[in-house]
Amino acid sequence: YLGELEEISEKTLRRLEDCLLSATTNDPDALVRRCALEALGFSSRPEVPTLISQAYADPDPDWVASALFAMGRSYDERWEADVRRQLRSPNAAIQMEAVKAAGELGLESCRRILLDLLEEEGTDVEIRAEVIWSLSNIGGEEVRGALNDRLEKTDDENESDLIEEALENLDLSEQISSMDLFDIDLEEEAHSAHVIDLSPQEDTDAESPEQSGGVDDPQAPAKGKPRHRHKKS
């Protein structure tokens, strides 16, 4: 995670990833192999998606749960169908990790299923808690209404506290979403600035982009993007 945020050196990140990749196949302890895969969920290394897919296809439910755990960390929507498919898994550990992954990935296609799980009486208490938090990460008007309804109905003090925290997290998620839209608008504006107007100009004394410090100005600052984006709860 720190490597993807570029808070440790590329050299250190490479060494860590190499050790974890080795552990996923060579360590004799299955738990260590699974934990190594989960840690690699954050990684952008090209080998990782294949490892996650292999774990997901394993008949051992523990490996499927670890694969879903890694999917949630990946910020990669290629796993959307796999995550959604397991939201109704009869295996509690797999269902739990699918619910978490849906929230971490912000999968709007999972919202309806999670809202149903929130209301169903048969939903496990721990899974419902994860459903509440995942919904707060996904967001949407239906989510706010459902959480408020649940807050009014529940007699569980712990659940009430969790829902109040989730509503605060929902506010944060919506703020982040609006910031992302603002970034897209800025990127589109910057892109359109590169379009040159070839129509005849009456004002021949107008400044050129080089003279005015426009988009072609070699001194103009360059925009950079992080290699990965991860929401912090």
Short mmCIF file of C-alpha atoms in Angstrom, two decimals:
data_model
loop_
_atom_site.label_atom_id
_atom_site.label_comp_id
_atom_site.label_asym_id
_atom_site.label_seq_id
_atom_site.Cartn_x
_atom_site.Cartn_y
_atom_site.Cartn_z
CA TYR A 1 0.00 0.00 0.00
CA LEU A 2 2.78 2.42 0.91
CA GLY A 3 4.54 1.52 -2.33
CA GLU A 4 1.48 2.29 -4.43
CA LEU A 5 1.24 5.67 -2.69
CA GLU A 6 4.95 6.18 -3.51
CA GLU A 7 5.75 6.66 0.18
CA ILE A 8 8.59 4.14 0.01
CA SER A 9 11.26 3.87 -2.68
CA GLU A 10 10.69 1.97 -5.89
CA LYS A 11 13.65 -0.26 -5.01
CA THR A 12 12.17 -1.17 -1.64
CA LEU A 13 8.76 -1.79 -3.17
CA ARG A 14 10.27 -4.09 -5.79
CA ARG A 15 12.07 -6.12 -3.11
CA LEU A 16 8.89 -6.44 -1.03
CA GLU A 17 6.83 -7.52 -4.03
CA ASP A 18 9.45 -10.08 -5.07
CA CYS A 19 9.45 -11.59 -1.56
CA LEU A 20 5.65 -11.73 -1.46
CA LEU A 21 5.41 -13.23 -4.95
CA SER A 22 7.87 -15.91 -3.91
CA ALA A 23 5.92 -16.60 -0.72
CA THR A 24 2.64 -17.11 -2.60
CA THR A 25 4.08 -20.17 -4.34
CA ASN A 26 7.05 -21.38 -2.28
CA ASP A 27 6.13 -21.06 1.39
CA PRO A 28 5.12 -24.43 2.88
CA ASP A 29 2.44 -22.85 5.09
CA ALA A 30 -0.86 -22.27 3.27
CA LEU A 31 -1.78 -19.44 5.63
CA VAL A 32 1.44 -17.59 4.78
CA ARG A 33 0.78 -18.09 1.06
CA ARG A 34 -2.73 -16.72 1.45
CA CYS A 35 -1.58 -13.71 3.50
CA ALA A 36 1.10 -12.96 0.91
CA LEU A 37 -1.59 -12.90 -1.78
CA GLU A 38 -3.75 -10.61 0.34
CA ALA A 39 -0.81 -8.21 0.81
CA LEU A 40 -0.21 -8.21 -2.95
CA GLY A 41 -3.77 -7.06 -3.52
CA PHE A 42 -2.50 -3.48 -3.40
CA SER A 43 0.24 -4.16 -5.96
CA SER A 44 0.23 -3.05 -9.61
CA ARG A 45 2.57 -5.88 -10.60
CA PRO A 46 1.26 -7.67 -13.72
CA GLU A 47 1.62 -11.08 -12.06
CA VAL A 48 -0.94 -10.31 -9.36
CA PRO A 49 -4.28 -10.58 -11.28
CA THR A 50 -3.35 -14.10 -12.42
CA LEU A 51 -2.55 -15.13 -8.85
CA ILE A 52 -5.87 -13.72 -7.64
CA SER A 53 -7.77 -15.54 -10.40
CA GLN A 54 -6.06 -18.82 -9.54
CA ALA A 55 -6.92 -18.40 -5.86
CA TYR A 56 -10.53 -17.55 -6.71
CA ALA A 57 -10.82 -20.75 -8.76
CA ASP A 58 -9.41 -22.91 -5.94
CA PRO A 59 -11.91 -25.40 -4.45
CA ASP A 60 -10.72 -24.45 -0.94
CA PRO A 61 -13.09 -21.72 0.36
CA ASP A 62 -10.24 -20.18 2.38
CA TRP A 63 -8.43 -19.40 -0.87
CA VAL A 64 -11.59 -17.94 -2.40
CA ALA A 65 -11.96 -15.67 0.65
CA SER A 66 -8.34 -14.54 0.33
CA ALA A 67 -8.83 -13.86 -3.37
CA LEU A 68 -11.83 -11.65 -2.59
CA PHE A 69 -9.81 -9.90 0.10
CA ALA A 70 -7.10 -9.12 -2.48
CA MET A 71 -9.71 -8.02 -5.02
CA GLY A 72 -11.01 -5.45 -2.56
CA ARG A 73 -7.54 -3.97 -2.20
CA SER A 74 -6.84 -3.83 -5.91
CA TYR A 75 -8.96 -0.80 -6.90
CA ASP A 76 -9.62 -2.79 -10.08
CA GLU A 77 -13.20 -3.14 -11.32
CA ARG A 78 -12.31 -6.20 -13.41
CA TRP A 79 -13.37 -8.19 -10.34
CA GLU A 80 -16.87 -6.72 -10.22
CA ALA A 81 -18.73 -9.80 -11.47
CA ASP A 82 -16.78 -12.15 -9.18
CA VAL A 83 -17.46 -9.99 -6.13
CA ARG A 84 -21.15 -9.58 -6.92
CA ARG A 85 -21.54 -13.32 -7.48
CA GLN A 86 -20.31 -14.10 -3.95
CA LEU A 87 -22.51 -11.62 -2.08
CA ARG A 88 -25.00 -14.46 -1.62
CA SER A 89 -22.44 -17.18 -0.92
CA PRO A 90 -23.60 -19.80 1.60
CA ASN A 91 -20.07 -19.72 3.04
CA ALA A 92 -20.00 -16.95 5.67
CA ALA A 93 -16.27 -16.20 5.26
CA ILE A 94 -16.61 -15.84 1.49
CA GLN A 95 -19.75 -13.72 1.78
CA MET A 96 -18.03 -11.49 4.34
CA GLU A 97 -15.04 -10.83 2.06
CA ALA A 98 -17.33 -10.22 -0.93
CA VAL A 99 -19.29 -7.62 1.04
CA LYS A 100 -16.07 -5.90 2.10
CA ALA A 101 -14.68 -5.96 -1.45
CA ALA A 102 -17.88 -4.47 -2.87
CA GLY A 103 -17.45 -1.50 -0.54
CA GLU A 104 -13.71 -1.11 -1.08
CA LEU A 105 -14.21 -1.12 -4.84
CA GLY A 106 -17.27 1.14 -4.62
CA LEU A 107 -19.29 -1.18 -6.84
CA GLU A 108 -22.63 0.48 -7.53
CA SER A 109 -23.93 -2.71 -9.17
CA CYS A 110 -23.76 -4.36 -5.74
CA ARG A 111 -25.82 -1.67 -4.00
CA ARG A 112 -29.20 -3.38 -4.46
CA ILE A 113 -28.02 -6.72 -3.08
CA LEU A 114 -26.39 -5.02 -0.09
CA LEU A 115 -29.54 -3.02 0.62
CA ASP A 116 -31.53 -6.27 0.61
CA LEU A 117 -29.01 -7.90 2.96
CA LEU A 118 -29.34 -4.93 5.28
CA GLU A 119 -33.09 -5.48 5.63
CA GLU A 120 -33.20 -9.28 5.71
CA GLU A 121 -33.70 -10.66 9.21
CA GLY A 122 -31.61 -13.73 8.47
CA THR A 123 -28.44 -11.74 7.75
CA ASP A 124 -25.63 -12.54 10.20
CA VAL A 125 -24.91 -9.70 12.63
CA GLU A 126 -21.24 -9.42 11.64
CA ILE A 127 -22.03 -9.53 7.94
CA ARG A 128 -24.73 -6.86 8.41
CA ALA A 129 -22.11 -4.64 10.06
CA GLU A 130 -19.89 -5.00 6.99
CA VAL A 131 -22.90 -4.36 4.74
CA ILE A 132 -23.55 -1.08 6.56
CA TRP A 133 -19.96 0.08 6.07
CA SER A 134 -19.74 -1.04 2.45
CA LEU A 135 -22.95 0.80 1.60
CA SER A 136 -21.46 3.96 3.11
CA ASN A 137 -18.50 3.57 0.74
CA ILE A 138 -20.69 2.99 -2.32
CA GLY A 139 -23.11 5.82 -1.53
CA GLY A 140 -26.31 6.94 -3.19
CA GLU A 141 -29.57 8.45 -1.98
CA GLU A 142 -31.11 5.04 -1.34
CA VAL A 143 -28.22 4.27 0.97
CA ARG A 144 -28.70 7.33 3.14
CA GLY A 145 -32.41 6.60 3.51
CA ALA A 146 -31.83 2.93 4.32
CA LEU A 147 -29.19 3.69 6.94
CA ASN A 148 -31.40 6.29 8.60
CA ASP A 149 -34.33 3.83 8.63
CA ARG A 150 -32.12 1.17 10.17
CA LEU A 151 -30.88 3.63 12.77
CA GLU A 152 -34.45 4.37 13.82
CA LYS A 153 -35.43 0.69 14.04
CA THR A 154 -32.43 -0.87 15.78
CA ASP A 155 -32.28 -1.39 19.53
CA ASP A 156 -28.62 -2.46 19.36
CA GLU A 157 -26.40 0.30 20.73
CA ASN A 158 -23.33 -1.03 18.91
CA GLU A 159 -25.19 -1.07 15.60
CA SER A 160 -26.48 2.45 16.25
CA ASP A 161 -22.93 3.68 16.80
CA LEU A 162 -21.76 1.92 13.63
CA ILE A 163 -24.56 3.42 11.54
CA GLU A 164 -23.77 6.91 12.80
CA GLU A 165 -20.12 6.41 11.83
CA ALA A 166 -21.24 5.01 8.46
CA LEU A 167 -23.37 8.09 7.81
CA GLU A 168 -20.32 10.25 8.47
CA ASN A 169 -18.32 8.06 6.11
CA LEU A 170 -21.10 8.40 3.54
CA ASP A 171 -20.70 12.18 3.70
CA LEU A 172 -16.98 11.73 3.08
CA SER A 173 -17.57 9.31 0.20
CA GLU A 174 -19.93 11.75 -1.47
CA GLN A 175 -17.41 14.58 -1.05
CA ILE A 176 -14.71 12.43 -2.65
CA SER A 177 -17.08 11.54 -5.50
CA SER A 178 -17.86 15.19 -6.17
CA MET A 179 -14.12 15.99 -6.13
CA ASP A 180 -13.50 13.23 -8.69
CA LEU A 181 -16.15 14.76 -10.98
CA PHE A 182 -14.49 18.15 -10.54
CA ASP A 183 -11.12 16.61 -11.51
CA ILE A 184 -12.71 15.14 -14.65
CA ASP A 185 -14.08 18.55 -15.59
CA LEU A 186 -10.63 20.08 -15.15
CA GLU A 187 -9.04 17.36 -17.27
CA GLU A 188 -11.59 17.91 -20.04
CA GLU A 189 -10.95 21.64 -19.90
CA ALA A 190 -7.20 21.09 -20.10
CA HIS A 191 -7.68 18.72 -23.04
CA SER A 192 -9.83 21.22 -24.92
CA ALA A 193 -7.16 23.86 -24.39
CA HIS A 194 -4.92 21.87 -26.75
CA VAL A 195 -7.40 22.26 -29.60
CA ILE A 196 -6.11 24.97 -31.93
CA ASP A 197 -8.67 27.29 -33.48
CA LEU A 198 -7.79 27.33 -37.18
CA SER A 199 -10.48 29.85 -38.14
CA PRO A 200 -9.31 33.25 -39.45
CA GLN A 201 -8.43 35.69 -36.69
CA GLU A 202 -9.20 39.36 -37.04
CA ASP A 203 -6.87 40.40 -34.24
CA THR A 204 -3.39 39.74 -35.59
CA ASP A 205 -1.80 41.26 -32.49
CA ALA A 206 -3.19 38.59 -30.15
CA GLU A 207 -0.60 36.84 -28.03
CA SER A 208 0.51 33.37 -29.03
CA PRO A 209 0.39 30.54 -26.48
CA GLU A 210 4.17 30.85 -26.07
CA GLN A 211 3.89 34.57 -25.33
CA SER A 212 1.01 34.23 -22.93
CA GLY A 213 2.36 31.25 -20.97
CA GLY A 214 -0.42 28.99 -22.27
CA VAL A 215 -0.55 25.23 -22.56
CA ASP A 216 2.45 25.10 -24.87
CA ASP A 217 4.61 27.06 -22.45
CA PRO A 218 7.61 24.83 -21.55
CA GLN A 219 7.59 26.41 -18.09
CA ALA A 220 3.99 25.35 -17.40
CA PRO A 221 3.78 22.81 -14.54
CA ALA A 222 2.96 19.23 -15.45
CA LYS A 223 0.17 17.35 -13.79
CA GLY A 224 0.91 14.03 -12.13
CA LYS A 225 -1.37 11.27 -10.90
CA PRO A 226 -0.78 8.63 -8.26
CA ARG A 227 -0.22 5.16 -9.60
CA HIS A 228 -3.16 3.93 -7.55
CA ARG A 229 -6.09 5.43 -5.70
CA HIS A 230 -7.35 3.84 -2.53
CA LYS A 231 -10.10 5.15 -0.32
CA LYS A 232 -9.31 5.43 3.31
CA SER A 233 -12.19 4.72 5.65
#
